[in-house]
Short mmCIF file of C-alpha atoms and ligand atoms in Angstrom, two decimals:
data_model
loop_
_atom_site.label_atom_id
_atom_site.label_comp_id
_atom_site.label_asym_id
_atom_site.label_seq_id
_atom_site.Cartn_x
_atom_site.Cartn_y
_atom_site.Cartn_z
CA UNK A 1 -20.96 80.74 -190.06
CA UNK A 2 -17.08 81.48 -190.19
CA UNK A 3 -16.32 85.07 -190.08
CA UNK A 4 -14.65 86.92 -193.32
CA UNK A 5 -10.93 87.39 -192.83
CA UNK A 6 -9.43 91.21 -192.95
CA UNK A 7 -6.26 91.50 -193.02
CA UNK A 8 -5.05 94.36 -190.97
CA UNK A 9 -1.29 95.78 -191.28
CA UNK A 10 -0.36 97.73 -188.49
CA UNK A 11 -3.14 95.98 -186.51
CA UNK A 12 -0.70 96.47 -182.91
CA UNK A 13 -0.97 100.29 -183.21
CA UNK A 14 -2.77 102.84 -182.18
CA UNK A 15 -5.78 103.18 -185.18
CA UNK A 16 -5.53 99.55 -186.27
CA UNK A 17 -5.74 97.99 -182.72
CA UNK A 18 -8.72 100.08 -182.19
CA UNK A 19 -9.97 98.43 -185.66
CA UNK A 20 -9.39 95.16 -185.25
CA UNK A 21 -11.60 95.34 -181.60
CA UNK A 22 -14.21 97.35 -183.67
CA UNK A 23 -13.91 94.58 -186.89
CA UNK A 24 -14.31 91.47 -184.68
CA UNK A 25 -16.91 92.96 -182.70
CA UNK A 26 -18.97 93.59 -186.13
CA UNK A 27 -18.23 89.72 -187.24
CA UNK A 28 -15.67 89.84 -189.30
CA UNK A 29 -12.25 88.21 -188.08
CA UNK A 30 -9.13 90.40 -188.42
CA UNK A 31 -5.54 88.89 -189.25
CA UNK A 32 -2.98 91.34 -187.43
CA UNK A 33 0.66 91.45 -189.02
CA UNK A 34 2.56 94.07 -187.49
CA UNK A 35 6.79 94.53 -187.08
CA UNK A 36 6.35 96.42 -183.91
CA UNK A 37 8.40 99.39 -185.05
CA UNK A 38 6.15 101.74 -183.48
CA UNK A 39 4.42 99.65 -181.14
CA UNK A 40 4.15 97.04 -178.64
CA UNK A 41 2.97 93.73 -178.26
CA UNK A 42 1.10 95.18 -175.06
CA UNK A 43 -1.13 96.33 -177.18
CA UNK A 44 -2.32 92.72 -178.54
CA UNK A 45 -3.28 91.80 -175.05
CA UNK A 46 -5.52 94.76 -174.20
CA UNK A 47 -7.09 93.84 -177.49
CA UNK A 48 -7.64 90.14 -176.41
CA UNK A 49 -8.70 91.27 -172.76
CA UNK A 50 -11.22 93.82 -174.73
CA UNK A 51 -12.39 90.62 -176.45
CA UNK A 52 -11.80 87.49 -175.22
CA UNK A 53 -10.48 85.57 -177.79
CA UNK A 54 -6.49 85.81 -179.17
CA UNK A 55 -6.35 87.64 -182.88
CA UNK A 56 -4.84 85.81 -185.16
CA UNK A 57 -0.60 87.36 -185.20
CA UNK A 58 2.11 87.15 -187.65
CA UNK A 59 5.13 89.42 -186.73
CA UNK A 60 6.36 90.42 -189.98
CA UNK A 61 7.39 93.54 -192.22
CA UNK A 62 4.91 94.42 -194.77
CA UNK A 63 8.13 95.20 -197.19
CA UNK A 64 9.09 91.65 -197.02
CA UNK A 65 7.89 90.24 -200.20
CA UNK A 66 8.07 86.61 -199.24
CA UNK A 67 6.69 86.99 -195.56
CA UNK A 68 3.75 88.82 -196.60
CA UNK A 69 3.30 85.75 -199.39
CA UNK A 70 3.53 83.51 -196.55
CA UNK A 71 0.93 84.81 -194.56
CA UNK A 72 -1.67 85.58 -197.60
CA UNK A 73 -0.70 81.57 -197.87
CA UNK A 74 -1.03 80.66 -194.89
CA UNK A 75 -4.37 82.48 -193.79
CA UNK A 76 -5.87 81.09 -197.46
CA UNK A 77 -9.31 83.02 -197.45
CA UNK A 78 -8.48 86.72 -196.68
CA UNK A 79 -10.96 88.92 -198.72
CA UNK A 80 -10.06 92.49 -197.42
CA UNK A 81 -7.10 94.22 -196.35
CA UNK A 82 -7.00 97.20 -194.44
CA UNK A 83 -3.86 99.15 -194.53
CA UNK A 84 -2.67 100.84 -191.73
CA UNK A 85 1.31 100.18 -191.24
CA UNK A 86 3.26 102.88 -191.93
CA UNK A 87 5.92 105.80 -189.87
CA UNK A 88 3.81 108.46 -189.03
CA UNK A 89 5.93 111.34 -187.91
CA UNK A 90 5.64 114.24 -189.31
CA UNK A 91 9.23 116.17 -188.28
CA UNK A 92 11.14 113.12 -188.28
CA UNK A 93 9.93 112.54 -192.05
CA UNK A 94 12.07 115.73 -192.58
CA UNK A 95 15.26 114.18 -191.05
CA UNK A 96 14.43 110.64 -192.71
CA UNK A 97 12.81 111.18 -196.16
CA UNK A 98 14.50 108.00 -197.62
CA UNK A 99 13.24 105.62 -194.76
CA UNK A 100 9.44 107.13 -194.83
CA UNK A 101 9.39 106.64 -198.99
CA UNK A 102 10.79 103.09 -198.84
CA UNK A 103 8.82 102.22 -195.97
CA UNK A 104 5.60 103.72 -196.84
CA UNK A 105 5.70 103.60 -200.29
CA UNK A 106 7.37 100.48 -200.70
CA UNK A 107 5.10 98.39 -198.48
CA UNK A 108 1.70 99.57 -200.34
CA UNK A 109 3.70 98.08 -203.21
CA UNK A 110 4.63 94.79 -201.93
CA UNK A 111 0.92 94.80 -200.88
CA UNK A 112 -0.84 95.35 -203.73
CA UNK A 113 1.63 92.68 -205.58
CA UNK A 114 0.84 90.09 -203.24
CA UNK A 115 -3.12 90.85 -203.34
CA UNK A 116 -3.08 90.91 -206.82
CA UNK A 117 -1.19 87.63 -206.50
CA UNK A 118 -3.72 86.04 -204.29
CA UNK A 119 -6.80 87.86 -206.39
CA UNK A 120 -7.47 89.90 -202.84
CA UNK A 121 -9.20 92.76 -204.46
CA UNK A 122 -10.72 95.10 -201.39
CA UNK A 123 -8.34 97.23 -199.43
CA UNK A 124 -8.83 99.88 -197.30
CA UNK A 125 -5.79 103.06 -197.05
CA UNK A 126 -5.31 104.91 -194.27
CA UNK A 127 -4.73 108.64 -195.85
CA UNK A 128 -4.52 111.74 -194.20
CA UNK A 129 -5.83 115.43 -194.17
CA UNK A 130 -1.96 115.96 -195.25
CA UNK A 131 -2.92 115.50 -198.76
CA UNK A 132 -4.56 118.96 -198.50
CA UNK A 133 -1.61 121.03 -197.70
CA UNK A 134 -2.26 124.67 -196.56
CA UNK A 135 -5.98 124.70 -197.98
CA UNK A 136 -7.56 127.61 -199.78
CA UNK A 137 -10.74 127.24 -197.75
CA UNK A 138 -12.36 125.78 -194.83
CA UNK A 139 -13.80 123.30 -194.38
CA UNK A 140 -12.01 120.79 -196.96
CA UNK A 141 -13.95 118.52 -199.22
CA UNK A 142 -13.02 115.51 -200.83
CA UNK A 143 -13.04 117.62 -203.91
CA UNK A 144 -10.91 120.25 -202.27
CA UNK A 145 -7.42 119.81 -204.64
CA UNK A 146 -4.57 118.53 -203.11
CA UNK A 147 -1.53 120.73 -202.76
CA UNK A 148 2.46 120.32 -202.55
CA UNK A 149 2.59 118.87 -198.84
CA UNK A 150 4.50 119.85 -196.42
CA UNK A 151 6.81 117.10 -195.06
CA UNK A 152 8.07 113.61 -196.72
CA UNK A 153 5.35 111.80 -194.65
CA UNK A 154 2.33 113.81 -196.41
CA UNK A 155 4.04 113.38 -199.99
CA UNK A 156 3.91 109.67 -198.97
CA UNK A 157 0.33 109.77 -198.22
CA UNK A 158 0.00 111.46 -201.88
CA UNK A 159 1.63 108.80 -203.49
CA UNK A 160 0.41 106.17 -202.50
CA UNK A 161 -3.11 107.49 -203.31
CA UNK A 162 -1.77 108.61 -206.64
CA UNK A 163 -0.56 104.58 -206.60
CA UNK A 164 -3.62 103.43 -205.85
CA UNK A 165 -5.70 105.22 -208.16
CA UNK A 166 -3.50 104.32 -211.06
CA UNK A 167 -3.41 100.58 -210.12
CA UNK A 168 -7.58 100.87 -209.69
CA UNK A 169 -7.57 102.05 -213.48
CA UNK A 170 -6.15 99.63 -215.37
CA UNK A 171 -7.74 97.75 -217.70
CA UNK A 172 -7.41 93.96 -216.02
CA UNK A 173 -7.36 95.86 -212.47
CA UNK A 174 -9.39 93.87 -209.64
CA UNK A 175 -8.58 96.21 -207.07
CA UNK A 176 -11.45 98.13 -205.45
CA UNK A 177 -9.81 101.02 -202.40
CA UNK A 178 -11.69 103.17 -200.42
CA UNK A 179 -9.42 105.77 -199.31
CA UNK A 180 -9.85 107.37 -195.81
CA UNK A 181 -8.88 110.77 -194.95
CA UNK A 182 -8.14 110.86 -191.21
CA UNK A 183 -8.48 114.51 -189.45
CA UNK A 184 -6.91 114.18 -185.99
CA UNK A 185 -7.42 111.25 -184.30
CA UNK A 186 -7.73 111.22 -180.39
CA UNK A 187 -8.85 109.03 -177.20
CA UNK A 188 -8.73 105.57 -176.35
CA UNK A 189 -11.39 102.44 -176.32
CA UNK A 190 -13.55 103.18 -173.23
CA UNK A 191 -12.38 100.16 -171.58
CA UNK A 192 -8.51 101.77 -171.01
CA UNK A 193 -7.28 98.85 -172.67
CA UNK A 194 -6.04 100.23 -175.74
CA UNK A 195 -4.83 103.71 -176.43
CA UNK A 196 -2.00 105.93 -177.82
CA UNK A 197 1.45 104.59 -177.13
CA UNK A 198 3.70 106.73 -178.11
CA UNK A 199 7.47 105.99 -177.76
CA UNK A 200 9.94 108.50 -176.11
CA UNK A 201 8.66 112.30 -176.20
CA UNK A 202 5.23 112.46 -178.08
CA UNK A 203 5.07 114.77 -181.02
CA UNK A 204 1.51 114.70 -181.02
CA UNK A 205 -0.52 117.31 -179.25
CA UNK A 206 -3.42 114.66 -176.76
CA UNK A 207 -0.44 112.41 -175.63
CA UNK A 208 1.69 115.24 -174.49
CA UNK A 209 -1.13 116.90 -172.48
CA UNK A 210 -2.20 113.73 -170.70
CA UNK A 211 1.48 113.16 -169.71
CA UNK A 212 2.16 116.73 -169.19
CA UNK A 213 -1.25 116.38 -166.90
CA UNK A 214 0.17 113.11 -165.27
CA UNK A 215 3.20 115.04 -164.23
CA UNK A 216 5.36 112.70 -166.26
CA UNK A 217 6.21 116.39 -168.42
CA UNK A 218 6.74 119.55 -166.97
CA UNK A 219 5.22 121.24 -168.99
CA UNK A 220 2.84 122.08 -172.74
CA UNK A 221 4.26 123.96 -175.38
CA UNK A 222 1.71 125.89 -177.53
CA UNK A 223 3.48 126.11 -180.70
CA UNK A 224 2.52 129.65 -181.72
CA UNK A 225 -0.70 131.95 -180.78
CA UNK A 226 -0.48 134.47 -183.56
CA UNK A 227 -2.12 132.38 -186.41
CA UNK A 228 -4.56 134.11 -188.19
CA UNK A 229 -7.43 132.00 -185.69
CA UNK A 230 -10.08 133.99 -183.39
CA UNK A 231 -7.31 132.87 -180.58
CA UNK A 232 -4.34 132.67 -182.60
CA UNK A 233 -3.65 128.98 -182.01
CA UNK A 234 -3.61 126.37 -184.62
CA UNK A 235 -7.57 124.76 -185.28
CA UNK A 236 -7.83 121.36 -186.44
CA UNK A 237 -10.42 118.51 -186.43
CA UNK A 238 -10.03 115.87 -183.50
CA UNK A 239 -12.30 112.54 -183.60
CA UNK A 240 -12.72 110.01 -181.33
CA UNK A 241 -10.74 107.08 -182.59
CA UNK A 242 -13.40 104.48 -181.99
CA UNK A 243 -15.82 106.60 -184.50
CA UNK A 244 -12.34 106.37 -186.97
CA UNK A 245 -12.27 102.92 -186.21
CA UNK A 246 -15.84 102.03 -186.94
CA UNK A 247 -15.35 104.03 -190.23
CA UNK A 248 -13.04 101.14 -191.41
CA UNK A 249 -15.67 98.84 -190.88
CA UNK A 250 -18.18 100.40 -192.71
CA UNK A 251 -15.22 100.28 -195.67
CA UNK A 252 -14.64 96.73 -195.79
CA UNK A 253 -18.28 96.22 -195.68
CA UNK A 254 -19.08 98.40 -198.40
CA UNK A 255 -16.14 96.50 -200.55
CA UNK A 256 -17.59 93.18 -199.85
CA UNK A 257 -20.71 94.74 -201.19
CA UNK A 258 -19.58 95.60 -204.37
CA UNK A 259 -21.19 99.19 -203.27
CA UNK A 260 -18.17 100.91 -203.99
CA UNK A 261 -16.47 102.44 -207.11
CA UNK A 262 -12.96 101.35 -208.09
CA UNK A 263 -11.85 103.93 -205.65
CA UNK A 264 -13.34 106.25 -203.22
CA UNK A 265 -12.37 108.76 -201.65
CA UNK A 266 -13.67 109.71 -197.87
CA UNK A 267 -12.88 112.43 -195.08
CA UNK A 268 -12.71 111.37 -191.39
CA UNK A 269 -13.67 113.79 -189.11
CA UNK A 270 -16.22 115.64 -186.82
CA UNK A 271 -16.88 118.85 -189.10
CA UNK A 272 -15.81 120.92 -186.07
CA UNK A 273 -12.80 122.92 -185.97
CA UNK A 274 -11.24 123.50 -181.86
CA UNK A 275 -8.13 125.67 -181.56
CA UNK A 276 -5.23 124.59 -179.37
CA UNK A 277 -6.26 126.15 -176.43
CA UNK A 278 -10.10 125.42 -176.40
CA UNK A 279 -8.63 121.58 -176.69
CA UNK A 280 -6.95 122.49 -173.36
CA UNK A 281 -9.57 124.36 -171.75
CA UNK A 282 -12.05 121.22 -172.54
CA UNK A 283 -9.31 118.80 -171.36
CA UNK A 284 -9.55 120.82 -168.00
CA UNK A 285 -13.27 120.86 -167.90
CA UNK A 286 -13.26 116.90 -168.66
CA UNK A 287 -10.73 115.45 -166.37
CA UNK A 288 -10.52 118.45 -163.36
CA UNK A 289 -6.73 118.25 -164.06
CA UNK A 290 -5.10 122.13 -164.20
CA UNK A 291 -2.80 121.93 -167.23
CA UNK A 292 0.57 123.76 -167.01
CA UNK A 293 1.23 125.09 -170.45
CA UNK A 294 3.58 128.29 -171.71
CA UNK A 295 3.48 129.63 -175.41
CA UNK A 296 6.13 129.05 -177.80
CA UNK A 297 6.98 129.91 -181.55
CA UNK A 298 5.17 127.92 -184.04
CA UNK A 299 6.40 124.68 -185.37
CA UNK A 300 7.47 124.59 -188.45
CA UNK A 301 5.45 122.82 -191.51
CA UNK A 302 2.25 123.68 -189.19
CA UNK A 303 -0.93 124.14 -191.11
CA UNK A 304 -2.62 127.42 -189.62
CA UNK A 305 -6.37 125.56 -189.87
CA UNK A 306 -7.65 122.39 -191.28
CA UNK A 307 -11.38 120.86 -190.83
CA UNK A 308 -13.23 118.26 -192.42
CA UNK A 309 -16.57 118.84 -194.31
CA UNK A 310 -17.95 115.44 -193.33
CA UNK A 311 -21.27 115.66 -195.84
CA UNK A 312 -19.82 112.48 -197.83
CA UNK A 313 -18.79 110.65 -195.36
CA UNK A 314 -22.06 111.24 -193.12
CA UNK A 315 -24.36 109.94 -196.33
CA UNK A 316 -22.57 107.39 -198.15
CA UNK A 317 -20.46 105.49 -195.03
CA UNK A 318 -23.35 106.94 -192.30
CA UNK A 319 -19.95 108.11 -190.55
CA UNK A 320 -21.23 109.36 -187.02
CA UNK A 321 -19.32 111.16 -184.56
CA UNK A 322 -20.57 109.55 -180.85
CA UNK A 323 -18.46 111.57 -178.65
CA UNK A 324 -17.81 115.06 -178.02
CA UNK A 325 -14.50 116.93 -177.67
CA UNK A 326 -14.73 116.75 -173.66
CA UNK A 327 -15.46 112.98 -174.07
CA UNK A 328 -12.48 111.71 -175.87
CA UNK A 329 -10.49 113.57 -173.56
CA UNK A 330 -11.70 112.16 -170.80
CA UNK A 331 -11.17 108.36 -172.67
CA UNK A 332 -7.41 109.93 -173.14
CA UNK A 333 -7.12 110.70 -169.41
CA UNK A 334 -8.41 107.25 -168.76
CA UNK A 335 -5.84 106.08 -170.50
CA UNK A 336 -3.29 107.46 -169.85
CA UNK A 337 -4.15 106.61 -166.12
CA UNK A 338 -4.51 102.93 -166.73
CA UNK A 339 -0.39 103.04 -167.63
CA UNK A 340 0.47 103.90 -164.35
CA UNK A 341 0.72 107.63 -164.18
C1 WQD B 401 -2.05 119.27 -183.28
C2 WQD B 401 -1.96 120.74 -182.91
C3 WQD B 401 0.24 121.68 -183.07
C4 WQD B 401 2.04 119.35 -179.84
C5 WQD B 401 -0.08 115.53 -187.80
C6 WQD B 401 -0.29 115.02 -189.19
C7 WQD B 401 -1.46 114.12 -189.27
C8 WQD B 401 -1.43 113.03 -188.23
C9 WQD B 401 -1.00 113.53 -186.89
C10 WQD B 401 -0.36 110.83 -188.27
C11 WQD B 401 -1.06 121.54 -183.84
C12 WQD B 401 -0.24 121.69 -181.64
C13 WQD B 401 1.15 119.86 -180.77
C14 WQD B 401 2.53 120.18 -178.80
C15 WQD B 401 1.17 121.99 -179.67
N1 WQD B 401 -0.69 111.97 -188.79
N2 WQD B 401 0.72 121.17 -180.67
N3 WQD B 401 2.07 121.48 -178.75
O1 WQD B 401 0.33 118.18 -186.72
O2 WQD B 401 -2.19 118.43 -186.67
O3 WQD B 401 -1.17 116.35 -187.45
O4 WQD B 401 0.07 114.45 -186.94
O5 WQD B 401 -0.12 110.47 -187.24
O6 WQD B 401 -1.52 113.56 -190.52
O7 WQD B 401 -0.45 116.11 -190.05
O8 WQD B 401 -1.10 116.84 -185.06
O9 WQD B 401 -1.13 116.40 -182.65
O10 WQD B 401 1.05 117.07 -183.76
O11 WQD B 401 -0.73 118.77 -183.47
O12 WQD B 401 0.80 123.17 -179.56
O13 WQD B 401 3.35 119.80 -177.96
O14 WQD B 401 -1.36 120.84 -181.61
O15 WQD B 401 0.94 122.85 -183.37
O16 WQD B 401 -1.66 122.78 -184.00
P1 WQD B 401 -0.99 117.58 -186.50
P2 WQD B 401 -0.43 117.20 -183.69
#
């Protein structure tokens, strides 16, 4: 039987290579357009060592009307589309507000015009806890309301849901989203073939330990210990990105099924809250690797403490959380070993 074509924008970074691997390996076959912007074609070759077989490739920018028509073209039968391509960065959203709204924004536009086009109607977002801003109380639901957010990036997260629940309503509308709130997502497929690649200096907290670890920086900066946390450092929720990827797959399915409404709405995390420092103290325990970290002054546009309440999640996508803190370390480590620390 031929396997359902996703679509999957993005599909050569760090979330979306991990879901393609997780898509073909549950049947379906994922199309991968990607630019490369913010990362490398490396990662398309760990993905066909992980699984034998070449994924179907088109380099292209999702903003470019007549490439993405092209491909839809081209590939004839796509029935899903998960989105994942997007910039990502929190600070440099601050310096670049223009470039994340036209390229965030604008491609979930150009997408939607070309599904609706090609009568595409399931797509999957990729969201993020950002919506929440600086919540009232812990942990957040999908209910919790969204606040003002904090950087360009998280207003561009808002929109585009805002987008996508206005373009679900309509009268004549075929779409059907299932929007996925990602907590923090951390580790690497256990086969080191895949993993976070970040370019330059990371901003994010598991790639700078793992190089700080593999001597490649001096040291970790802990932005800030005088939160209002039992340790003082920043809490959030970390999950494995395998068990993120597998949520995707669940999504599409559920699409396909006609289960879901017009648009729902789901949070993608473990439940469990770790501060800063327990994530180093378990990154020591996992890997036997003595971390050399100092303590700094908080970065600005931090959010003291954010965790998911995963009851949705857990009952209507049977979301599961495989790995524990100390275990998607370790699949970091791994990682970050396989580059040639
Ligand atoms: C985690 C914790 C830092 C680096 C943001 C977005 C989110 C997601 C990822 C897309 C914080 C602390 C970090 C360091 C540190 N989006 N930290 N020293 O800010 O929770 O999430 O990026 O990619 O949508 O909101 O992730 O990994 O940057 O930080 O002490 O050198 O680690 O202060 O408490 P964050 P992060």
């Amino acid at each position: 039987m031929d396997r359902i074509k996703i679509l999957v924008t993005g599909g050569a970074g760090y979330i979306g290579s991990h879901a393609v691997v997780e898509l073909y390996e549950a049947g379906f076959q994922p199309v991968i357009i990607d630019n490369f912007v913010n990362s490398q074609e490396s990662a398309l070759r760990g993905v066909e060592e992980i699984l034998g077989v070449k994924v179907p490739f088109h380099r292209i920018d999702c903003n470019d009307l007549e490439a993405m028509r092209a491909v839809f073209a081209e590939e004839g039968s796509l029935r899903g589309v998960i989105h994942f391509a997007a910039y990502k960065a929190v600070g440099e959203s601050v310096q670049k507000p223009l470039e994340y709204y036209q390229n965030n924004v604008g491609s979930l536009l150009t997408l939607l015009q070309v599904m609706r086009e090609f009568g595409v109607e399931a797509l999957v977002f990729s969201s993020s806890c950002t919506v929440y801003g600086v919540p009232d109380a812990l942990p957040v639901t999908e209910q919790t309301p969204t606040k003002k957010a904090n950087s360009p990036y998280g207003a561009t997260k808002q929109m585009c849901e805002d987008i996508l629940r206005d373009v679900a309503a309509a009268p004549d509308a075929s779409l059907r989203t299932i929007l996925l709130r990602y907590f923090n997502p951390i580790g690497a497929h256990p086969s080191a073939k895949i993993g976070e690649l970040p370019l330059g200096v990371p901003q994010n907290l598991i790639p700078y330990v793992t190089q700080t670890a593999a001597g490649i920086r001096e040291k970790l900066t802990i932005y800030g210990n005088t939160y209002d946390t039992p340790d003082g450092t920043n809490i959030r929720d970390y999950v494995h990105v395998v068990d993120l990827a597998k949520a995707h797959v669940v999504a599409v399915q559920r699409l396909l099924d006609a289960q879901a409404e017009r648009v729902e709405t789901f949070n993608v995390g473990t439940g469990r809250g770790n501060s800063v420092l327990e994530v180093v103290q378990a990154f020591e325990r996992a890997t036997g690797q003595k971390l050399n970290y100092v303590i700094g002054p908080p970065r600005a546009g931090d959010v003291p403490a954010i965790y998911a309440d995963v009851t949705k999640s857990t009952q209507e996508l049977h979301f599961q959380t495989t790995s524990t803190l100390e275990e998607a370390l370790s699949s970091a480590w791994k990682w970050q070993l396989s580059l040639g620390a």
